[in-house]
Coordinates of C-alpha atoms and ligand atoms in Angstrom, one line a residue:
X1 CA 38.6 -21.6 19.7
X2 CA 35.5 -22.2 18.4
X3 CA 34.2 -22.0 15.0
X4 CA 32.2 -18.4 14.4
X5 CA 28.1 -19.2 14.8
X6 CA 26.3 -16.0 14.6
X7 CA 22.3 -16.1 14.9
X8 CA 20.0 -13.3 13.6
X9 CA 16.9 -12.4 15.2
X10 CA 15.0 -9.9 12.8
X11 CA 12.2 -8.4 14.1
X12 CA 9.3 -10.7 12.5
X13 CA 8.1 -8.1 9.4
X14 CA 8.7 -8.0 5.8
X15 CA 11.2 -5.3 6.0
X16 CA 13.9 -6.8 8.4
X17 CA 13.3 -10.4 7.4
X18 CA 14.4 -9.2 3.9
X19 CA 17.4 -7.2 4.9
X20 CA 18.3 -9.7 7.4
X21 CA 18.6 -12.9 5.1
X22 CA 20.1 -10.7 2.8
X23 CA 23.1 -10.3 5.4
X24 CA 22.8 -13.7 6.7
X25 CA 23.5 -14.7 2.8
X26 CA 26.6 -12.5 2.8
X27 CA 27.7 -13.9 6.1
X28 CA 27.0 -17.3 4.4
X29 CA 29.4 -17.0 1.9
X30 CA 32.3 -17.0 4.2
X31 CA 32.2 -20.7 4.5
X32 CA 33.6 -20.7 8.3
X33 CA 31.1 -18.7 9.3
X34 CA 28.3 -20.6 10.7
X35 CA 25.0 -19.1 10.8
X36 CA 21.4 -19.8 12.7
X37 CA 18.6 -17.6 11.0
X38 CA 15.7 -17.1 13.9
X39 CA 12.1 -16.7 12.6
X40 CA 8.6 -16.7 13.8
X41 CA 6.6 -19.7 12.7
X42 CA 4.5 -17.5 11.4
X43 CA 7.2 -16.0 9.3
X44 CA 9.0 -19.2 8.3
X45 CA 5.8 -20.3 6.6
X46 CA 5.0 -17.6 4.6
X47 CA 8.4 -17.2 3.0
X48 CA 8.2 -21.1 2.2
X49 CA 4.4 -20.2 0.7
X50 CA 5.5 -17.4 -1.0
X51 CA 9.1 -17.8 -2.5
X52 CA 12.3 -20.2 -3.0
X53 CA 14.1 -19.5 0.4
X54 CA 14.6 -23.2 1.0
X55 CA 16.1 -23.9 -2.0
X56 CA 18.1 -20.8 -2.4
X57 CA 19.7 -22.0 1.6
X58 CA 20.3 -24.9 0.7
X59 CA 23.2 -24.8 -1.0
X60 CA 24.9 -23.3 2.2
X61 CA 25.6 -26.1 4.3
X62 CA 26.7 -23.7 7.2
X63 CA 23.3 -22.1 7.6
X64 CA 19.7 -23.4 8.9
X65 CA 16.3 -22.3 10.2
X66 CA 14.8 -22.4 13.3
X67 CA 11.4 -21.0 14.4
X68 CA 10.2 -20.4 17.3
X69 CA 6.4 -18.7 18.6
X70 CA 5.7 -15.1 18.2
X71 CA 3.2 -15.3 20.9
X72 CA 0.0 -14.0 18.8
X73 CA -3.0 -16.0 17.8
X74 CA -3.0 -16.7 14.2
X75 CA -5.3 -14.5 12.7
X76 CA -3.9 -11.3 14.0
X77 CA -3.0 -9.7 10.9
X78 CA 0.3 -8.5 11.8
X79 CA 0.0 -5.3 10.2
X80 CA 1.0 -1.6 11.2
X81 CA -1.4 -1.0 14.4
X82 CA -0.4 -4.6 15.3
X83 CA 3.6 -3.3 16.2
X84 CA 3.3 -3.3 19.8
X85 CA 1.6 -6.7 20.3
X86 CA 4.0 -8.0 18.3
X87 CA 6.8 -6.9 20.3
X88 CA 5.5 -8.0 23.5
X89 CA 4.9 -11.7 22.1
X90 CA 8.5 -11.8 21.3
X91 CA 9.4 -10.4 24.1
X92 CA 7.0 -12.6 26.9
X93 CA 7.1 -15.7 24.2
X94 CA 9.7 -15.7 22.1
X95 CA 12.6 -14.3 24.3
X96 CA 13.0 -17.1 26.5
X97 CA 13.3 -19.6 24.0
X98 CA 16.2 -17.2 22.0
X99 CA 17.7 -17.2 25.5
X100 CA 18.0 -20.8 25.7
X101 CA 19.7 -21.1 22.7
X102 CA 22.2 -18.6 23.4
X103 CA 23.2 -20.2 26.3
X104 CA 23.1 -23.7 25.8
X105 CA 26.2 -25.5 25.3
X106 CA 27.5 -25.4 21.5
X107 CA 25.5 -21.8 21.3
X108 CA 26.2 -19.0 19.2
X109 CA 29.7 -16.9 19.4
X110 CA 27.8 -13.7 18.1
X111 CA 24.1 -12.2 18.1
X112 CA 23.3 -10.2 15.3
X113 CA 19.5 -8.9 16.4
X114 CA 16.9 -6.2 15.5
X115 CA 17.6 -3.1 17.5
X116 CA 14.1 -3.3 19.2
X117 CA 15.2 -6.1 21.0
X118 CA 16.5 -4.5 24.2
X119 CA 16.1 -8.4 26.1
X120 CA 18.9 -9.1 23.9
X121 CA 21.3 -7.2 25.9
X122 CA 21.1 -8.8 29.2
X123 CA 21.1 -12.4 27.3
X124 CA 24.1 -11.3 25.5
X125 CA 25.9 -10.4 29.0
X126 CA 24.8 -13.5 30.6
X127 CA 26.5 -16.1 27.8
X128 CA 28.9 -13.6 27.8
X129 CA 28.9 -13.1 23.7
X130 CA 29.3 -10.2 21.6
X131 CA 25.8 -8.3 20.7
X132 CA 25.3 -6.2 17.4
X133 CA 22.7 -4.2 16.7
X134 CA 21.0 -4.4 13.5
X135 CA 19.1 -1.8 12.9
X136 CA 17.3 -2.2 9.8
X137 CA 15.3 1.5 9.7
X138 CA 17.5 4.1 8.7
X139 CA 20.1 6.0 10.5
X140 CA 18.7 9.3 10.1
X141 CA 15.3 7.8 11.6
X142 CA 16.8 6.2 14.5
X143 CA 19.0 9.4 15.6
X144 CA 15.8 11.0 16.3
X145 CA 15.0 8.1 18.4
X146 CA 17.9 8.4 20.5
X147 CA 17.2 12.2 20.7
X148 CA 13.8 11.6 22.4
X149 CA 15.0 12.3 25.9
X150 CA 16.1 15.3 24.7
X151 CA 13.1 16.7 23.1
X152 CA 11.2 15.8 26.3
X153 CA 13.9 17.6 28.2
X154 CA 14.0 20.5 26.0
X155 CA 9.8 20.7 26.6
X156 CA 9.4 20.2 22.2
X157 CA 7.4 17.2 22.8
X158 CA 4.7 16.7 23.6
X159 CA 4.2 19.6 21.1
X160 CA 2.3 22.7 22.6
X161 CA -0.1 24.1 20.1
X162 CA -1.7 22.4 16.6
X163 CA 1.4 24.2 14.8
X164 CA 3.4 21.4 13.1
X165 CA 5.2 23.5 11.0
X166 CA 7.2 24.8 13.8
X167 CA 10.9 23.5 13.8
X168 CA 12.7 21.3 15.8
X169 CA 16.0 22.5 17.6
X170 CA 17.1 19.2 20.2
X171 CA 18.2 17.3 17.3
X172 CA 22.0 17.8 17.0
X173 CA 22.2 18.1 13.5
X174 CA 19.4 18.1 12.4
X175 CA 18.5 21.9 13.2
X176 CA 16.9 23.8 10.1
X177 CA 15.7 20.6 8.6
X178 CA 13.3 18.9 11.0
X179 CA 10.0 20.4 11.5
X180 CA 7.5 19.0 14.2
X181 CA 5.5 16.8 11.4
X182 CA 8.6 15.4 10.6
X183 CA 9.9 13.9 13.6
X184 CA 8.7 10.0 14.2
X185 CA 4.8 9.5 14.2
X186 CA 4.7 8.8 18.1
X187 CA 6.0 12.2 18.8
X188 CA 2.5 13.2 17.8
X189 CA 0.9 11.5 21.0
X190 CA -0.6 13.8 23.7
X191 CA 1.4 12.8 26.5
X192 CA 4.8 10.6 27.2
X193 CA 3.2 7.4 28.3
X194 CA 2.4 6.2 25.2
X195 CA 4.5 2.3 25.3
X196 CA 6.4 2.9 22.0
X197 CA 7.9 6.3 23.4
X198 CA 8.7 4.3 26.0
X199 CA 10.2 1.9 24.4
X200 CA 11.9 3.9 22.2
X201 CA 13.9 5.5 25.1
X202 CA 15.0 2.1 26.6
X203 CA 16.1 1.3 23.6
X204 CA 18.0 4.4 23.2
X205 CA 20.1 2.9 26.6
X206 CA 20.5 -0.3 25.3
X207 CA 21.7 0.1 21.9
X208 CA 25.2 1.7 23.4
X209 CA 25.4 -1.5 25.2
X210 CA 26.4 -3.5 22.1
X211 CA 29.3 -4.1 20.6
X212 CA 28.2 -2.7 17.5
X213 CA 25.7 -1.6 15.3
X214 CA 25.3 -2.8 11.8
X215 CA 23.3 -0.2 9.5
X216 CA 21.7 -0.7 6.0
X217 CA 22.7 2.3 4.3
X218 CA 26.0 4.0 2.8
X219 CA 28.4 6.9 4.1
X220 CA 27.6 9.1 0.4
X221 CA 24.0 9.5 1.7
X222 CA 24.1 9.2 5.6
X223 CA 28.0 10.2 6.2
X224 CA 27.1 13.5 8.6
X225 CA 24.8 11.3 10.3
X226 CA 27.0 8.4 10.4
X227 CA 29.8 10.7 11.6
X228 CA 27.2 11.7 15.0
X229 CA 26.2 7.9 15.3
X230 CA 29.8 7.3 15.5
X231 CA 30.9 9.6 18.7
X232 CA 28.2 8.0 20.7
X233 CA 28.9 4.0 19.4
X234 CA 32.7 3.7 18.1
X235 CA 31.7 0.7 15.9
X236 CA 29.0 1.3 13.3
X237 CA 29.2 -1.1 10.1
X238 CA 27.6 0.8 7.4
X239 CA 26.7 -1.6 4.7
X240 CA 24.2 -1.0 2.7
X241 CA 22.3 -0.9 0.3
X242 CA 22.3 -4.7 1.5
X243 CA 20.4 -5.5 -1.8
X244 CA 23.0 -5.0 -3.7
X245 CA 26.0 -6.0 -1.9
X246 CA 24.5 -9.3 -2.2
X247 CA 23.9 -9.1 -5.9
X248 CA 27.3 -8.1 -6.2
X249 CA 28.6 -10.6 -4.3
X250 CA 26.6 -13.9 -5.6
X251 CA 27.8 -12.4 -9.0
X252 CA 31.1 -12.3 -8.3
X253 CA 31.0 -16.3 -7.0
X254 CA 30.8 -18.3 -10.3
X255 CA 30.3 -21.6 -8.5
X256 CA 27.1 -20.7 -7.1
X257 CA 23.6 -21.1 -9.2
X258 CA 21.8 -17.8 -10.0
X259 CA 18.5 -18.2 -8.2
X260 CA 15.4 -15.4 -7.6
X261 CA 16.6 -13.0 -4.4
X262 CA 12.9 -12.9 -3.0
X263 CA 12.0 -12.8 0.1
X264 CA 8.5 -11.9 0.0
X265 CA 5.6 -12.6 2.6
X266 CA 3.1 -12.1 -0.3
X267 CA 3.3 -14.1 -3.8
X268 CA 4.9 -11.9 -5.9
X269 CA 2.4 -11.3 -9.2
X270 CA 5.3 -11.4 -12.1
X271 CA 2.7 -10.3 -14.6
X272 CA 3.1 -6.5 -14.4
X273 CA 6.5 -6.7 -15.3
X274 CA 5.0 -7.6 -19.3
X275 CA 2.9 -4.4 -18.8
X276 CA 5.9 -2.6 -18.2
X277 CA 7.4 -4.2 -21.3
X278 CA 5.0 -2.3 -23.2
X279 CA 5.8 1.3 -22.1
X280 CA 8.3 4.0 -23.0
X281 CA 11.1 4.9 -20.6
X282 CA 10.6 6.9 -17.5
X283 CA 7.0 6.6 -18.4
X284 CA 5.4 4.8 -15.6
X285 CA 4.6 5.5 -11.9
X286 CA 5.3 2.7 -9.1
X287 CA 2.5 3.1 -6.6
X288 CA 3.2 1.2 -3.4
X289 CA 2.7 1.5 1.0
X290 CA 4.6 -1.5 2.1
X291 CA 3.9 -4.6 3.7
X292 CA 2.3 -2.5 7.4
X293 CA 0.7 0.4 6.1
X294 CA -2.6 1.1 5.7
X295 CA -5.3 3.6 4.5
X296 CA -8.9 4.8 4.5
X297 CA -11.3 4.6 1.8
X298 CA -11.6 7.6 1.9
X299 CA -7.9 8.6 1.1
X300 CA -7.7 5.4 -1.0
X301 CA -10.0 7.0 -3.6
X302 CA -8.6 10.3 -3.8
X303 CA -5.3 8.7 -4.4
X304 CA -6.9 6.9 -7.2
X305 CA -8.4 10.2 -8.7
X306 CA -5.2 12.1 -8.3
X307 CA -3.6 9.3 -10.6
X308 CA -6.1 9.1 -12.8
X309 CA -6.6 13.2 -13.2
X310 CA -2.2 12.7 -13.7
X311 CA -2.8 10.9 -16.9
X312 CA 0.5 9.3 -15.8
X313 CA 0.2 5.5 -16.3
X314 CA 0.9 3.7 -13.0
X315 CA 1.6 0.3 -11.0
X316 CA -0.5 0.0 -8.0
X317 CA 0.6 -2.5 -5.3
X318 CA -2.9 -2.8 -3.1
X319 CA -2.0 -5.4 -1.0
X320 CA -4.5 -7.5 0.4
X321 CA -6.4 -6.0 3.7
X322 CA -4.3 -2.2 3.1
X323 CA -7.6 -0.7 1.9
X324 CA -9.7 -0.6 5.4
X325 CA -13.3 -1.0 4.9
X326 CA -13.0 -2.0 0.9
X327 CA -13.6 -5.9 1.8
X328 CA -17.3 -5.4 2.7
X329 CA -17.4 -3.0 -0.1
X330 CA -15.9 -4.7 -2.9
X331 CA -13.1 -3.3 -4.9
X332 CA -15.4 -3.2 -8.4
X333 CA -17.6 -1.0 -6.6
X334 CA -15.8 1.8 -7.8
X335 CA -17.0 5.2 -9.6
X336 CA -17.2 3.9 -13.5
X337 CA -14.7 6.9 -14.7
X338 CA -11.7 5.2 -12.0
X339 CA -12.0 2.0 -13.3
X340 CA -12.6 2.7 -16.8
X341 CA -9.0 4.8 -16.7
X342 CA -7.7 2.6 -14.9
X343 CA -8.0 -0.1 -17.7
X344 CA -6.9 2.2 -20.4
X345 CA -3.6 3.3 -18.6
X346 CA -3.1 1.7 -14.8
X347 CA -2.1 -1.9 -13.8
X348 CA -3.2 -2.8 -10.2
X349 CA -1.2 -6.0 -8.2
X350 CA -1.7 -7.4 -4.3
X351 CA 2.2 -7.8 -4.4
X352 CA 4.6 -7.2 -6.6
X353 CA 8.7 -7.9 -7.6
X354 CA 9.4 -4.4 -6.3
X355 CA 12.9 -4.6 -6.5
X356 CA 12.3 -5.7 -10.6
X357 CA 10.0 -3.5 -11.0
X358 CA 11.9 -0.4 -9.7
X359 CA 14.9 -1.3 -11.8
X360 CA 12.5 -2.2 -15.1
X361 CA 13.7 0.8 -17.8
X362 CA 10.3 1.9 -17.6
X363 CA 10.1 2.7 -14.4
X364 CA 10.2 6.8 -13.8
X365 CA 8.8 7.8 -10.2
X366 CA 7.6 6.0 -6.7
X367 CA 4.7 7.3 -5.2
X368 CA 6.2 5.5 -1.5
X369 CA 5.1 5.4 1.6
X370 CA 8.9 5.9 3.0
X371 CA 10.2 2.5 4.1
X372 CA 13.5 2.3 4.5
X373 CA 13.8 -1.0 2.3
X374 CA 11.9 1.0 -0.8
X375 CA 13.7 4.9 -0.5
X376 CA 16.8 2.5 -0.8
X377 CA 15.6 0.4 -3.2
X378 CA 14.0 3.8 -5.4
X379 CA 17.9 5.3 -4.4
X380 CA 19.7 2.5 -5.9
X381 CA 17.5 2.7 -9.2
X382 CA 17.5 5.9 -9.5
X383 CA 14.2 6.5 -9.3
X384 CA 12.7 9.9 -8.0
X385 CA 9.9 9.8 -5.0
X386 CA 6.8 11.1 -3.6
X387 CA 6.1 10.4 -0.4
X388 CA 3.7 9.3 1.6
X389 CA 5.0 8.2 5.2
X390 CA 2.5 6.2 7.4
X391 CA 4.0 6.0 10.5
X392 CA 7.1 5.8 13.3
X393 CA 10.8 6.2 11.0
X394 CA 8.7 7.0 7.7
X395 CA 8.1 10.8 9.0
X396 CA 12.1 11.5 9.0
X397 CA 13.1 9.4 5.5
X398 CA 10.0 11.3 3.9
X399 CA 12.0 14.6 4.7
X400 CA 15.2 13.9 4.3
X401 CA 14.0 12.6 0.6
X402 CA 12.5 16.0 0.0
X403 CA 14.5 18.1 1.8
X404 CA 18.3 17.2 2.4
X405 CA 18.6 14.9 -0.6
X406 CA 16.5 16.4 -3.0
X407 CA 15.1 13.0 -4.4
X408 CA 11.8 13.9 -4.7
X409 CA 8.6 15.6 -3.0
X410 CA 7.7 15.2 0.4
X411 CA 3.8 14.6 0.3
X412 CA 3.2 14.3 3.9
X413 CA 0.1 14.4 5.9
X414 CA -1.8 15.7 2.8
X415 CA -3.5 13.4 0.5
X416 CA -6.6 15.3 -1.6
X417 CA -6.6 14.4 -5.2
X418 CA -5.4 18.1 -6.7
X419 CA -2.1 17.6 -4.5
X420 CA -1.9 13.9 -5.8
X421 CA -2.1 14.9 -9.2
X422 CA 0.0 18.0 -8.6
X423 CA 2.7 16.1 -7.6
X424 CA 2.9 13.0 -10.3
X425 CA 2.8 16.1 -12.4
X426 CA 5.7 17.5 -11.1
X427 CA 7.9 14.3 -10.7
X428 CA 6.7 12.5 -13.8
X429 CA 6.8 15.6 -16.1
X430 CA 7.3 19.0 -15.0
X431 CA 10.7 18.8 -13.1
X432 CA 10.9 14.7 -14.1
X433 CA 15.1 15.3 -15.9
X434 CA 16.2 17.4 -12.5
X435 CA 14.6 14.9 -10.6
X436 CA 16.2 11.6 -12.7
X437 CA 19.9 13.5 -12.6
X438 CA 19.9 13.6 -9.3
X439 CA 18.6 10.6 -8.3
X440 CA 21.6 9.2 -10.9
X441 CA 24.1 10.6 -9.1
X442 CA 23.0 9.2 -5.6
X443 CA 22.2 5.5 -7.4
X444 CA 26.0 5.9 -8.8
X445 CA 27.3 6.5 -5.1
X446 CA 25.2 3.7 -3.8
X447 CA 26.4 1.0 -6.3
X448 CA 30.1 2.6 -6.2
X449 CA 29.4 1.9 -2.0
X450 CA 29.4 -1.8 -2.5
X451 CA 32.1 -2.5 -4.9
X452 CA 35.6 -3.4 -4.5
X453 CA 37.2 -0.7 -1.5
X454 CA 34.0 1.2 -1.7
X455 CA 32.8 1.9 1.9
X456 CA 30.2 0.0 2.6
X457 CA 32.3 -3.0 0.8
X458 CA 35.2 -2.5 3.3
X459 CA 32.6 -2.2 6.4
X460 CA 31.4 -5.8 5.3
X461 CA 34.6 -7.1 5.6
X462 CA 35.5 -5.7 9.1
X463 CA 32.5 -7.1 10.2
X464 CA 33.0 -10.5 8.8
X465 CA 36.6 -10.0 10.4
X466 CA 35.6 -9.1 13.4
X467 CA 33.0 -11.6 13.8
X468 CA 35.7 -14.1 12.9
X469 CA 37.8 -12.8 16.2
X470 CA 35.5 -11.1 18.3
X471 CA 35.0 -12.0 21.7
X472 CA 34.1 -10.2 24.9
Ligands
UDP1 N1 7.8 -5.1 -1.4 C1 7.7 -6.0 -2.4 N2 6.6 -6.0 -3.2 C2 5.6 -5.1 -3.0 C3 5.7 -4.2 -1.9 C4 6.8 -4.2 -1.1 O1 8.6 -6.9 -2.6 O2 4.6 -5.2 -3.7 C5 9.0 -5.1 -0.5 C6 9.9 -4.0 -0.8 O3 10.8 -4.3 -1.9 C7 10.7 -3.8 0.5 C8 9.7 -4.3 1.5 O4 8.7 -5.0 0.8 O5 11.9 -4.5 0.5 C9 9.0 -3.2 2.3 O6 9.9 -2.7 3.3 P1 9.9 -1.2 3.7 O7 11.0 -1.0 4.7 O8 10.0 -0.3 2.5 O9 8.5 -0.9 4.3 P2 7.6 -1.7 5.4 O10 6.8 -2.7 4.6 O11 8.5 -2.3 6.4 O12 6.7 -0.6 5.9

């Protein structure tokens, strides 16, 4: 039989790349396990610009890299309102090169690919390999994917009337919680043709086609939903928070050299982690949108004056080109009263060590955007949020944050300076020790998740057992 080669195909953004390598490294470390990491050009040379990736794969000789096109020209900025040209260059460009690897002779045993990639399932059928499903936005999020055809069917989207307060009932199990503003962003469009509603219901009949679905989060915070997931696909790995369940893992191997984890498409600036040396505990808010999100000027400054009017001191991530219109304008051409509170009390990066900086002591609320990778990342720390969702999955983590976990506030759609400030208030002072105790007791069930017979640790190891024997 032959030896177990898996290749990973991540979907070519910051947040799947990261989560990705992080589970091709864990696969890695089963040396029998063979494993081809797939990335855009694009992709490959920005984590070799911006971080140690090389080196840190280096020492496994059973992995490697290969890249292949993503079919855009180079100075498409790959950015939020870029999503659907980017999946249809992988899937007109990229595709058919994945699909000659996966057949030719000596090919892979085992796909591991980003759930968006419906291609992958005829592919998988044709080499006649196992498929699993990675997908790398929350469960919670993608269960109201799946329940799109149902929504349409049950005449609640596209939503009649401007009320998006109303609540949503063709959710199974999500009745009571979701309200229209909360479901994903393209629920919003006017009418059903819009291509990521379509997409999203193909991909809701190809995901059952796998042979499993591998899931970055942890049965103490997603079990009910889990538990639904589960009745429709048998075999869900639940391993998350990936981050740590690498951590734990490359600690627990003495023979192997302690390295930086980073897998950043943007050089990380290290020095705001010695202005965090300098404050109190709990003190500080994290400001950051991601590596896709964007936002006006005009919300961009009342932000700024709601953090300023907080008196909280704050990190601010603006990464380069989230700010639409500020190039022309220049960034000093702020009012004088921002920038002069600014210097007494902010810090402002283009990119930060966000996983560092979330576990820094100092560190006492995340004014997110509602990735995935960050509400686990704030989870896992501890670390209580406001959100801020931009767009598609962030809608649903947003409320699950504010409303079923209790982690935080759920800012959405609103963004004037008083409910800016309001907010800070309320995270980083008014209701800050209710906030902090319980976002301890969900970190505690995240990092109890990856150790030894935790669930997410045992879920790892079926998977690497079942890709050992797997065969279809
Ligand atoms: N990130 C980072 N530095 C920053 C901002 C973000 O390292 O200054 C990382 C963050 O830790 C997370 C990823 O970028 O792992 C963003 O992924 P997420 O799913 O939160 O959001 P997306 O960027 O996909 O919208």
């Amino acid at each position: 039989m032959a030896l177990p080669h898996v290749l990973v195909f991540p979907l070519p953004l910051q947040g799947p790349v990261n989560c990705m390598l992080k589970l091709a490294e864990l696969l890695c470390l089963h040396q029998e396990i063979h494993v081809t990491f797939l990335n855009t050009e694009h992709i490959q040379q920005r984590l070799l610009n911006c971080t140690d990736v090389q080196i840190r794969f280096e020492k496994y000789p059973n992995f490697k890299f290969v890249t292949v096109p993503d079919g855009l020209p180079e100075d498409n900025p790959r950015i939020g309102d870029q999503i659907r040209k980017i999946i249809e260059g992988i899937e007109e460009v990229s595709s058919p090169l994945f699909r000659e690897m996966v057949i030719a002779a000596c090919g892979p045993t085992c796909l591991i690919v980003d759930g968006i990639f419906t291609f992958a399932v005829d592919i998988a059928k044709e080499a006649r390999i196992p498929l699993l499903y990675f997908d790398t936005i929350s469960p919670c999020s993608l269960w109201t994917y799946l329940a799109v055809p149902k929504l349409i069917e049950a005449g609640e989207i596209p939503f009649k009337g401007n009320d998006l307060d109303a609540l949503v009932n063709s959710v199974p199990g999500m009745e009571g919680v979701l309200r229209r503003r909360d479901l994903p962003s393209f629920c919003r469009a006017p009418d059903l043709d819009s291509p990521i509603i379509q997409h999203v219901i193909k991909e809701g009949k190809h995901i059952v086609q796998a042979q499993g679905v591998i899931f970055n989060t942890f049965e103490g915070l997603e079990g009910p939903i889990l538990s639904q997931f589960r009745a429709m696909i048998p075999n869900i790995y639940a391993i998350g928070p990936l981050h740590i369940q690498i951590k734990s893992k490359l600690a627990n191997s003495q023979c192997l050299p302690k390295t930086t984890m980073s897998n950043s498409l943007w050089k990380e600036d290290m020095s705001c982690m010695d202005w965090l040396d300098k404050h109190p505990q709990k003190s500080v808010l994290f400001v950051s949108i991601g590596s896709l999100a964007t936002m006006s000027k005009a919300h961009f400054l009342e932000f700024w004056y709601g953090l300023v009017n907080s008196m909280t001191p704050f990190l601010w991530v603006q990464r380069p080109g989230s700010i639409i219109g500020l190039e022309e304008d220049n960034i000093n051409n702020v009012p004088k009263e921002l920038s002069e509170s600014t210097k007494e009390r902010g810090c402002i990066v283009s990119w930060a060590p966000q996983e560092e900086v979330l576990a820094h002591s100092s560190i006492g609320g995340f004014l997110t955007h509602s990735g995935w990778n960050s509400t686990l990342e704030s989870i896992v720390e501890g670390v209580p949020m406001i959100c801020w969702p931009y767009f598609v999955d962030q809608h649903v983590n947003s409320r699950y944050v504010g409303e079923v976990w209790k982690l935080g506030l759920d800012m959405k759609d609103i963004c004037d300076r008083a409910t800016v400030e309001r907010m800070v208030r309320q995270v980083m002072e008014v209701n800050k020790i209710k906030f902090l105790e319980r976002a301890k007791q969900m970190s505690d069930l995240a990092i109890a998740s990856v150790a030894e017979s935790g669930s997410s640790y045992q879920d790892l190891d079926r998977l690497i057992e079942d890709i050992r024997l797997m065969r279809i």
